[in-house]
Every structure is written in structure tokens, then in C-alpha cells.
Amino acid sequence: LDGDGPWTYHIIQRDANSDTISYTTYDGEKTHWVGKGGVTPGWHHVLGTYDAATGKQELFIDGVSVGTTEYIKTTCKGVPLGIGGIAGGTSTVGNPFNGTIDEVRISRVVRDPKGSAGAPYTVDAETVCLFHFDETEGAPRDAVSGALWKTLPGLFDERGTLNATYDFLERFCDVRWYAPGELGICCPRTDTLTVSYPVGDGPTVRRAPSMEHRWITPTPLYSPGPPERVPARDVAQWKLRMRIGGEPLWICHSFQGYYDRFLKDHPDWFAQGYTGRPPQMCFTNPEFIQQVIQDARDYFDGKGAQPGATAMGDYFGLVPMDNGSWCKCERCQAEMNQAEMKNQQFNNGKASDYIFGFVNKVAREVGKTHPDKWIGALAYSDYAYYPETVDLAPNVLMQLCLHTRNWWCPSMEVNDRKVLNQWRAAGPNRPMYLWLYYNFPALNANYGNFGYFPGYFAHSVVKQMDLYRQANIRGIFMEHSSEFRESYLMDQLEFYVTLKLADDPTLDGDALIDEFFERYYGAAAKPMQALYNRIEDLFSNPKYYPATIRRSPGHQHQTELLAWESLGTPSRMTQMAALMAHAKAAASTPEEKARVALFEKGQWDYMVAGRKRYDEHMKDRLKPPPQVTVPRIRPAGGDVANVDWSRAKDLGTWGGLDGSKRPRKIESRIAHDGQYLYLQLTDYIDPSKLAATGLIWDGDDWEAFFARKRGSSSHRQLCVGPEGAVVGNARGEDDDVWDSGARVTSDTSEPDRWTVEIALPLAKLLPGGAKQGGKLYANLYRARPGASDLMAWAPTFASGFHDTARLAELTLE
């Protein structure tokens, strides 16, 4: 099972609650399944084979083929094999096998099923691993290597003895784990190990981690950078050594499963006022609220969580879908905070009264039947501030989402502190946790296809962790750089300092940083620490950013322009290159040389390449955005079937957001008839690989942006999915929903293309409308799931679609 970009897997199983045995693979886009029902009780020999060369996947039961299917290569090489189920972050096993397993053999060739069953396997040259499971006690042993099958403890298992062992090794034996794997271990070498207690300490140490919950996004770590992954077992051991885990807690977007369960029979439970699949729930609907109450009670009664729910341990999460397209019924709109509508921070209070009013109704009812359980909620996005009109129930547990790595933007620091202070002041005894965005600027670099300037901020982390301690924060969850396919090395020291202080806040954080460089880099410590400090100062200090950033009332993120125009300037890169060279020359032991070389490849070379790519992009930035005269065609009345597309303007070549050429072929045409603007958009792709989602922009979609002028915070966004679902958003306007009046057809009937045709009333295109002979500004985009492979008609040189500085100029003929 590979849970990262894309998620792929191989699973052989007895399907739950059935007599079917199946072999399923998923290549990140499509499921490939072969199986057989009606399998009788008793012992059976099962063989699953795949052949990447021929693209064939086959399943045999008792030596007889039960079918084949297409096989497309997955990304599962080098990731863990789970026998009996999927080991997760808790003691609960995912996809537990329904039955008894007697023997397992994994081979590097496609086996002939004839003669395979009937006797224990023997090892041959093509056997990767073989388990007989005949041991009478202890762990199973691999017949190939002789190694015991050692299962590591789960992150949320009780493991006080293990933590005590790690504490002993650190405290009294001077061992450090600075990174996953052998290279990350600093262990003194001595002929005699002498353990002594510091003066004043007795022979007993009794303690527990200060923060009860410590977790990071459970994706692979890349080092020195993608596609090179840290071996999964090394990561798992490092997580244990860093005390990641503790109290089980997972609070996230919670209602995706309601679409399959209730949309058909209860459409009024979903957000009103939208065409196509609703983007949210109607959080004031009484029947919907009663259903949520029942789901929570069922979970706490041991009946399990429904699909799409986020529940773990004693906590049941209630979090809206990840968008701000709220229900437009009168009840819901009456609860929106109109005074907050112009707040330019990502975290604000626009919907706090609305969402926490809903959370409160559920919490108070569940509290009557389950007074010892908790309703979990996030303080996030439009509902980050404490509500003004709701007296929140005491059984609501909060997790606050903070952008602490972005405190180089002063207004974001002010806003994060506001969120933290509000919630703690309003509930001095309420259990509070944090969701920290350590994934910036990696996310921006990944989406924008540029090389980031590293976001080092370890010394800020020391101060922030003290702030959290004073606020009595009980736990932290960190999204991180490798989650967005960037190097773990950008988070190495930040992870170490955060997790050590989460475990033991009495430690001196700045001393931890100094010790890291001394112990990890040895003779190269001084130049490596000087290099880190210089990068950290440039990234974290607001003085290096433009005045517009320092004065900005809204949230900000790193862009390619900020990375290399404001931070990594040529003169600074030259100075830092000298420190890198000094460190290479100073490193003396093989370990020091290897660690410096790892940093050089994973961070310094990445910076050099990012700077070079920026210089290349600057040549394209000097080119003005497109200027297009939109031809007027004979009236089509808003019916795209009546449009003479041969008279429309071909908009030419598309590319990445950075203007880079891509192998994909996209065509686009534009025209108007005085009443409507017409767009024809074609992506030459296999339509079977398209993903349609309830939010539209989470899956495959086309997006069109329109504004009255370039660089405006006020613009309109139209999103169209494969099934023809449409949503319109108005940014920077009083009403954030754009009633576009769009008429759309989506054609996926051809085997090699997806074509969308759109008619947009000119009167609704912008505030005040658009008229013949007038000018407006626009861009067109094509997005794929996970914001991967983003395409644009006109390059934005930004990490997303909402930067309007380089919109194309359209003149309506």
C-alpha cells in the first residue's frame, strides 16, 4: 500500500461479509479488479499474479484461473507489505483479513499455479520472502532471510516502557536520533558505558510526554528529495523514537459520505442555491442535525463510524467540506457574520456563528447520552474565530489551524495569535489542540512548479512552543513538506525541535539547535549552522520582504518572485555558496561527509536549481500577457450547439503555470455574439481517467477567471467538472457566490478527449456586465485531482489560479 501521490495498492482479500475472494490493484487513477464469488468454506490456495510487461493481472483459486484484468504499474515498490491487514496509526487494523492464513510466499516472477498447492513451499532463487507460520511461539520467521517478522508498536499504542528506554538512551547514554535511518543516529563510541545520574537526581525518573498528542501527516518522507523515499521501516522507527503518537485524535472534513447516503432521498439536507452536486451541507436543517446526532451516538455505542466520518477514540469530528460555498437558504445566510465578509485573512470569522451553532446543537444532545465523550471541531478558514453569538458546549474539543511557518507576514502572526487567544480566553479549561501548516512553502512550490526558498524557522519554533505551553495546548498535528513531494530535509530540524519540546518543554530549545549542529555535523558544524541561520533569517524575518507584504492585511504565501527576488538574491546565493563549500571542506568523518553531502543534494542544489529556473522564467515574465480580440459571430442565443466554432478565435498553446511546455495537448477557442461569451475547451485525455468530485475543483475541472482589471482582488471564477457540474465564485465581492447564468455541455463520449462548451451571459460576466467594444481580463485553467499537473492558457508565474496580475486582455469585437 502506497499512500502518496498517487495513492496506489495491491490487495488480495476475502471481501468483507461475502464469499468472494478478489485481487485488486489501483494505479492512482483506476481500479483493476478480478475475483470469484461462491467460494466454499474451507482451505483454498490463492495465487495473484501481475505482469507489468504484458499489462496482465490474474487470480487463481485452487490452481484454476478465475479471470484476468488490465494491470497498470503502481508505485508500490519499496513500501510495506501488510499480511493480515493494513497497519495504520492506531491499534485498529485496516482491511482485516476475514479468515485464517497458513502460508504466504512473495515471488519476483509470475508463478505457474499448477502444483503450487498441497505442500509447504520451499525457497528457490525467485522467492522474495516466505512465511510458513508454523512457529509455536514468538514472531514468524522469514524462510528466505531467517529474519523474524518484527511488528513495530502502533503510534497510538500504550508504549511507556519503550518511551522510557528511549529516554534512558538520550538522557544517560547521550544517544540522539536526528533523522530516520542509520545516518541520522548520533551514538557515542566508548569501550565502557558508564551511566551516572546528574547531581540531585535520584535513581528513578517518572514522566510522561507533556503534549498528549503528537502526529504528522502519514505520508512517505523524501530524502534527499523526490522520488527518493526514506525506507518505510526507518520512518516508522524514527517516529517511535521521536515519541510521535500518544492520544488517538483525528478531526477533519467529515461529511463526504453523506452524498452517497442521503443526497438522493434528502436533497434538502445539502447546501441550497447551487446547480449540480451541492458543495456543502445545510447546517441548519433540523433533520440533518438529528442524523448527525444519531451518527455520533452510534459511534460512541460501538457501532462504528460511517464512511467519510472522522472519528477516533473518544472523539467524533464535525467539520464541513473544504470550501466556503455555504448554503444560501434564508436560515443559513441569517447566521453569517456580515461584518467579517471583507476580512482578507484565510482564517476569519465569516461563518463561525453558523458552523459552531450547528456544532453546538449536536454537542449538547450527544452530551446528554454520552457525557464522557467529545465532539471535535476545527477552527479553520471561515470558522476560525470564536463565535460571537454561540455559548459553546463544554464537550466540544477544539483543534486550531495555524500558519505559524508564515509569520514572516506580520498580519498572519497577529491573526494566528488572535485565534489562539480568543479560544483559550473563551474556554480556559477546554481541551485544545493545534493543526500546524509546516507544509508551506512546499505546497506553493509544488503547485506553482518552482523551486522554493527553504522555510527554516527552528528558532521561531522554540518561541512558538513556549506560547503553546502557556496556552495549555494538549497536542499538535503537523502537515509537512514531503506531503507535497518536497524534501524532508526542509523540516528536519523543525520536526526535531517541535517534537522534543512537545515531549519535554523543560528542555532549552536554542540549546537543542546548537547541539544538533555540533553532534550531527561535527567538524562542519560552524559553517553548516551559519548557512542554516542565514537561510532562516532571510525566510523568517519580515524585513527582507517587500513593504506590500509587511503592510498586507491579508494572508500571504511564498511565490517564485518572493523566493528569488526578495530572499535568494544572486549576491546572497554567492555568500551562502561559500558557506556550503566551507562545510564540505571541513567535514572529516565518513558520517559528517555523508550528512553534508545529503544537505547539499537535497537543499543547496535544490536552491541553486530554483534560482536558475527563476532566471529562466524572468525572460518569459518580461513578455506581456496575451492580448486577444474576441471575434463577434452570428447570434447563437446562448446555445453552444448553434455556435460556428470555425469563426471562434484559437487561443493557441497552453503550458504550466510557469509557462513551461507540457506534453499534454489542450485546445481552446473563444467568441461572442453580443449577448454571450462562448468558450470551447478540449483536453486530449482518456475520459475514463477523469475524476468528478462534489466540490468540482477537487477533481478534474476547467476553470475560467474574469476581472475588470489586472491585479484586482475582485474577480470571478467558474469551475466545470466532467459531468457538467458548474459552480461560480465571486472573490472580493459582498456575495461570494457568482450567479453566472452559464450554460454548459460536457462531452466525454470520444475515447481520446474531453470537450466542454460554455455560454456565459455578458450581462452577468462582471459587475455591471461586459459590452461589445469593451475590455476585460481573463485566464483559463485545467486542473487535475490533488492540484497536480496544473495547466494554464496564460502563465501566472504563481502557485495557483487566483493571482490576477497577469490576466490576458480581452477586447470584445
Tab-separated table of C-alpha atoms in Angstrom, residues 88-274:
chain	number	residue	atom	x	y	z
A	88	GLY	CA	-2.255	2.159	10.499
A	89	GLY	CA	-1.595	4.872	13.026
A	90	THR	CA	-3.758	3.149	15.636
A	91	SER	CA	-4.110	-0.300	17.112
A	92	THR	CA	-7.009	-0.881	14.707
A	93	VAL	CA	-6.071	-2.935	11.640
A	94	GLY	CA	-7.400	-1.676	8.312
A	95	ASN	CA	-8.944	-4.189	5.886
A	96	PRO	CA	-8.514	-7.105	8.343
A	97	PHE	CA	-8.407	-10.482	6.622
A	98	ASN	CA	-11.609	-12.459	7.156
A	99	GLY	CA	-10.304	-15.960	7.743
A	100	THR	CA	-7.097	-17.840	8.584
A	101	ILE	CA	-3.785	-17.613	6.712
A	102	ASP	CA	-1.470	-20.645	6.686
A	103	GLU	CA	1.375	-19.750	4.362
A	104	VAL	CA	2.480	-16.718	2.322
A	105	ARG	CA	5.050	-16.576	-0.457
A	106	ILE	CA	6.044	-13.474	-2.417
A	107	SER	CA	7.926	-14.064	-5.674
A	108	ARG	CA	9.751	-11.915	-8.192
A	109	VAL	CA	8.316	-13.877	-11.137
A	110	VAL	CA	4.841	-14.901	-12.291
A	111	ARG	CA	4.317	-18.393	-10.843
A	112	ASP	CA	2.636	-21.330	-12.599
A	113	PRO	CA	-0.334	-22.287	-10.411
A	114	LYS	CA	-0.081	-25.969	-11.310
A	115	GLY	CA	1.424	-27.940	-8.470
A	116	SER	CA	1.630	-24.904	-6.186
A	117	ALA	CA	-0.820	-26.183	-3.600
A	118	GLY	CA	-0.780	-29.259	-1.421
A	119	ALA	CA	2.536	-28.957	0.389
A	120	PRO	CA	4.608	-26.279	2.110
A	121	TYR	CA	6.596	-24.085	-0.240
A	122	THR	CA	10.361	-24.319	-0.425
A	123	VAL	CA	12.746	-21.473	-1.067
A	124	ASP	CA	14.086	-21.047	-4.585
A	125	ALA	CA	16.003	-18.291	-6.400
A	126	GLU	CA	12.811	-16.380	-7.219
A	127	THR	CA	11.406	-16.318	-3.683
A	128	VAL	CA	11.443	-12.852	-2.121
A	129	CYS	CA	10.026	-13.927	1.232
A	130	LEU	CA	8.292	-16.994	2.605
A	131	PHE	CA	6.373	-17.389	5.852
A	132	HIS	CA	5.161	-20.844	6.955
A	133	PHE	CA	3.547	-19.525	10.170
A	134	ASP	CA	4.385	-22.818	11.878
A	135	GLU	CA	6.090	-21.295	14.914
A	136	THR	CA	4.587	-22.404	18.214
A	137	GLU	CA	5.589	-19.167	19.921
A	138	GLY	CA	7.219	-15.826	19.178
A	139	ALA	CA	7.294	-13.902	15.908
A	140	PRO	CA	7.032	-15.591	12.477
A	141	ARG	CA	10.344	-16.173	10.684
A	142	ASP	CA	11.093	-15.482	7.012
A	143	ALA	CA	12.394	-18.719	5.456
A	144	VAL	CA	14.431	-16.720	2.918
A	145	SER	CA	16.411	-14.421	5.201
A	146	GLY	CA	15.879	-16.149	8.505
A	147	ALA	CA	14.759	-12.827	9.969
A	148	LEU	CA	11.931	-12.617	12.469
A	149	TRP	CA	8.850	-10.713	11.366
A	150	LYS	CA	9.060	-7.841	13.781
A	151	THR	CA	5.936	-5.746	14.070
A	152	LEU	CA	6.558	-2.282	15.480
A	153	PRO	CA	4.160	-0.816	18.037
A	154	GLY	CA	1.370	1.366	16.685
A	155	LEU	CA	1.782	5.114	17.085
A	156	PHE	CA	-1.188	5.285	19.436
A	157	ASP	CA	-0.464	2.087	21.370
A	158	GLU	CA	0.487	2.244	25.037
A	159	ARG	CA	4.295	2.216	24.993
A	160	GLY	CA	5.549	3.625	28.271
A	161	THR	CA	8.345	1.047	28.549
A	162	LEU	CA	9.589	1.856	25.039
A	163	ASN	CA	9.486	5.598	25.726
A	164	ALA	CA	11.386	5.001	28.952
A	165	THR	CA	14.072	3.125	27.006
A	166	TYR	CA	14.448	5.983	24.533
A	167	ASP	CA	14.536	8.499	27.379
A	168	PHE	CA	17.257	6.474	29.133
A	169	LEU	CA	19.352	6.257	25.958
A	170	GLU	CA	19.060	10.015	25.394
A	171	ARG	CA	19.359	11.187	28.974
A	172	PHE	CA	22.097	8.886	30.253
A	173	CYS	CA	23.777	7.384	27.168
A	174	ASP	CA	23.908	10.537	25.026
A	175	VAL	CA	22.177	8.942	22.009
A	176	ARG	CA	20.367	11.202	19.506
A	177	TRP	CA	18.043	10.443	16.593
A	178	TYR	CA	18.275	13.417	14.267
A	179	ALA	CA	16.792	11.739	11.179
A	180	PRO	CA	15.362	8.386	10.092
A	181	GLY	CA	17.902	5.662	9.305
A	182	GLU	CA	21.439	4.891	10.436
A	183	LEU	CA	22.872	8.177	9.152
A	184	GLY	CA	20.538	10.100	11.440
A	185	ILE	CA	21.762	8.377	14.615
A	186	CYS	CA	24.435	10.021	16.755
A	187	CYS	CA	25.715	7.413	19.203
A	188	PRO	CA	28.970	7.905	21.163
A	189	ARG	CA	31.544	5.138	20.833
A	190	THR	CA	33.236	4.066	24.081
A	191	ASP	CA	34.854	0.902	25.401
A	192	THR	CA	32.970	1.200	28.683
A	193	LEU	CA	29.443	2.521	29.101
A	194	THR	CA	29.107	4.355	32.404
A	195	VAL	CA	25.692	5.616	33.416
A	196	SER	CA	25.623	8.357	36.032
A	197	TYR	CA	22.798	10.482	37.342
A	198	PRO	CA	23.117	14.257	37.456
A	199	VAL	CA	23.631	15.731	40.906
A	200	GLY	CA	20.358	15.987	42.768
A	201	ASP	CA	18.504	13.356	40.740
A	202	GLY	CA	17.542	10.106	42.368
A	203	PRO	CA	17.626	6.679	40.724
A	204	THR	CA	14.056	6.960	39.434
A	205	VAL	CA	12.767	9.077	36.558
A	206	ARG	CA	8.999	9.124	36.184
A	207	ARG	CA	7.498	11.326	33.498
A	208	ALA	CA	5.132	11.412	30.508
A	209	PRO	CA	5.142	13.458	27.298
A	210	SER	CA	3.873	16.955	28.022
A	211	MET	CA	1.628	17.112	24.955
A	212	GLU	CA	-0.648	14.094	24.862
A	213	HIS	CA	-0.999	14.009	21.046
A	214	ARG	CA	1.896	14.340	18.589
A	215	TRP	CA	1.392	13.435	14.937
A	216	ILE	CA	2.468	14.281	11.387
A	217	THR	CA	0.738	13.583	8.084
A	218	PRO	CA	1.286	9.839	7.488
A	219	THR	CA	2.838	10.102	4.015
A	220	PRO	CA	6.301	8.942	2.877
A	221	LEU	CA	9.297	11.155	3.610
A	222	TYR	CA	11.630	12.101	0.753
A	223	SER	CA	15.379	12.383	1.284
A	224	PRO	CA	17.393	13.930	-0.195
A	225	GLY	CA	14.285	14.639	-2.279
A	226	PRO	CA	11.666	13.015	-4.503
A	227	PRO	CA	11.488	10.427	-5.885
A	228	GLU	CA	13.948	9.001	-3.312
A	229	ARG	CA	11.994	7.876	-0.269
A	230	VAL	CA	13.205	7.162	3.201
A	231	PRO	CA	12.609	3.404	3.757
A	232	ALA	CA	9.251	2.895	5.438
A	233	ARG	CA	10.639	0.955	8.407
A	234	ASP	CA	13.255	3.653	9.048
A	235	VAL	CA	10.462	6.240	9.129
A	236	ALA	CA	8.351	4.081	11.444
A	237	GLN	CA	11.257	3.614	13.885
A	238	TRP	CA	12.099	7.331	13.791
A	239	LYS	CA	8.501	8.215	14.613
A	240	LEU	CA	8.612	5.987	17.681
A	241	ARG	CA	11.962	7.425	18.782
A	242	MET	CA	10.601	10.951	18.393
A	243	ARG	CA	7.550	9.958	20.511
A	244	ILE	CA	5.124	10.648	17.685
A	245	GLY	CA	1.706	9.257	18.636
A	246	GLY	CA	0.157	9.279	22.082
A	247	GLU	CA	-3.524	10.063	22.350
A	248	PRO	CA	-5.526	8.990	19.252
A	249	LEU	CA	-7.204	12.004	17.664
A	250	TRP	CA	-8.302	12.757	14.102
A	251	ILE	CA	-10.530	15.732	13.300
A	252	CYS	CA	-11.045	16.654	9.653
A	253	HIS	CA	-13.688	17.243	6.964
A	254	SER	CA	-16.473	14.890	7.993
A	255	PHE	CA	-19.458	14.800	5.661
A	256	GLN	CA	-18.258	13.459	2.311
A	257	GLY	CA	-20.030	10.155	2.994
A	258	TYR	CA	-23.381	11.911	3.263
A	259	TYR	CA	-23.585	12.317	-0.531
A	260	ASP	CA	-23.852	8.565	-1.120
A	261	ARG	CA	-26.026	8.053	1.938
A	262	PHE	CA	-28.562	10.856	1.657
A	263	LEU	CA	-28.344	13.119	-1.414
A	264	LYS	CA	-30.920	11.187	-3.437
A	265	ASP	CA	-33.589	10.987	-0.729
A	266	HIS	CA	-32.792	14.128	1.277
A	267	PRO	CA	-31.546	16.843	-1.099
A	268	ASP	CA	-32.780	19.479	1.372
A	269	TRP	CA	-30.047	18.356	3.803
A	270	PHE	CA	-27.467	19.784	1.419
A	271	ALA	CA	-26.495	23.355	0.556
A	272	GLN	CA	-29.268	25.108	-1.353
A	273	GLY	CA	-28.868	27.517	-4.256
A	274	TYR	CA	-26.353	25.566	-6.364
